[in-house]
Amino acid sequence: MLVHICCSVDSHFFLERLQKEYPQEKLTGFFYDPNIHPYSEYRLRYLDVQRSCKKLGIELIEGEYDLENWMEAVRGLENEPEKGKRCEVCFDKRFEVSAHKALELGEKSMTTTLLVSPLKSQEQLKHSGEAFEKEHGVEFVFVDYRANGGTQDQSRVTKEQQLYRQDYCGCLYGLSMQRNSQDRLMDEMFSPISNQILPASIEERIAMYEERMRLEDKGTDYRIIKQKFLNYRQFSCTLIKGKKEVIPAHAITYSTLPRKRAQGKIEYAIDDVHYMNREEIRFITLSTFNSLLKTSHTTLTELIFSPPSQADEQRLRKLLTEESFDLTPIIVVESIPEGKLTLKLDAKVYEDTKEQLRLLVSAP
Ligand code: SF4
């Protein structure tokens, strides 16, 4: 039986139940989910499905990430709510490709782990599955593992196995509606030009989940713990001298400007820090930056494209302000500019939760 897999939270429990109910059946997992955006999130979910299938001894095949075809299929349905018409097309698309994969592999039957997701309409899935059964002759196996406490069991398995629990369905349309209704920043789609690995980003999670696989291979016990913290994302920073001369500038992490724009001039300096007469904005030169952080950036452009880690920049902020929760704009420039300056800085500080990997020293 070919089992279309959407994510480890749904697949681990679902595959365990299938193994019990169909002991004679050889199950093959098929991860086909071009609906997962961005691509880094797709890789993260695939990574956890790989781990889960390895634990269960199930062969796993990765489908193509044909994003453009998926986008084309749902064109015009971008504003549909979850469980609406776009989701029907999304299921159909994934069923269609899975059914063809089942045919190609000579499988007689197929099913999908989406059936166990409490957020999905089983009726909609059944309808799509049966339509393809008629068309392709591949039996659609409908199982309801949500009933009789199944959802609670799934939750227990997710916790026991420390599976990666994503908090959105997959596509950018569903995600943007969800984040709008939560009044939350859609930081999943944020990708800095610097390639810095940002706190609580998908890239940080991928590195952590890869590390946990290495720990498991070595037999080291660990826990993934959650931690609340204040996160930060910077969208843009522009420094203008006089009317229109743009000067290369880098705002270090946690620099914020409530009205996103301030105008003024630098009035005085204390040690190597230069103070502007608006919004407590401070300037340091690249040479001061390099000497405090022991880095060797030769130009501002180089610093903008490959800055040090956020942790190092936080260390620099603490050195300059002697404050742990400081949000003052600290701007790095090649040389201190004179005259009228305009700083445009779009950045956000927000409550967030991150996961951390901790080695288990002693059992509770
Ligand atoms: S919300 Fe989920 S099921 Fe619906 S279209 Fe997006 S990814 Fe597909």
XYZ file of N, CA, C and O in Angstrom, residues 199 252-254 309-319 324:
64
model
N 17.111 33.602 15.339
C 16.472 32.836 16.413
C 15.057 32.411 16.024
O 14.314 33.189 15.418
N 22.427 47.239 14.039
C 22.684 45.954 14.704
C 21.383 45.418 15.314
O 20.411 46.149 15.500
N 21.378 44.145 15.589
C 20.162 43.465 16.025
C 19.509 44.164 17.228
O 20.201 44.715 18.071
N 18.181 44.125 17.259
C 17.326 44.758 18.292
C 17.322 46.277 18.208
O 16.853 46.933 19.135
N 26.952 36.607 14.113
C 25.687 36.024 14.570
C 24.904 37.054 15.384
O 25.483 38.018 15.898
N 23.601 36.800 15.518
C 22.780 37.698 16.342
C 23.295 37.713 17.773
O 23.275 38.744 18.434
N 23.767 36.579 18.240
C 24.267 36.498 19.626
C 25.459 37.440 19.804
O 25.574 38.136 20.819
N 26.350 37.487 18.789
C 27.509 38.385 18.875
C 27.066 39.847 18.852
O 27.618 40.685 19.567
N 26.076 40.136 18.004
C 25.598 41.525 17.946
C 24.915 41.922 19.253
O 25.001 43.069 19.692
N 24.249 40.971 19.899
C 23.628 41.260 21.205
C 24.704 41.544 22.248
O 24.552 42.387 23.114
N 25.801 40.810 22.126
C 26.933 41.007 23.046
C 27.489 42.422 22.866
O 27.777 43.118 23.836
N 27.585 42.855 21.608
C 28.075 44.202 21.315
C 27.120 45.255 21.901
O 27.547 46.235 22.512
N 25.821 45.024 21.740
C 24.821 45.968 22.285
C 24.987 46.103 23.795
O 24.944 47.191 24.348
N 25.193 44.974 24.445
C 25.345 44.995 25.916
C 26.605 45.778 26.302
O 26.598 46.566 27.255
N 27.660 45.577 25.509
C 28.918 46.304 25.782
C 28.724 47.809 25.664
O 29.235 48.592 26.458
N 20.474 44.804 29.288
C 20.124 43.528 28.663
C 18.938 43.661 27.712
O 18.786 42.869 26.798
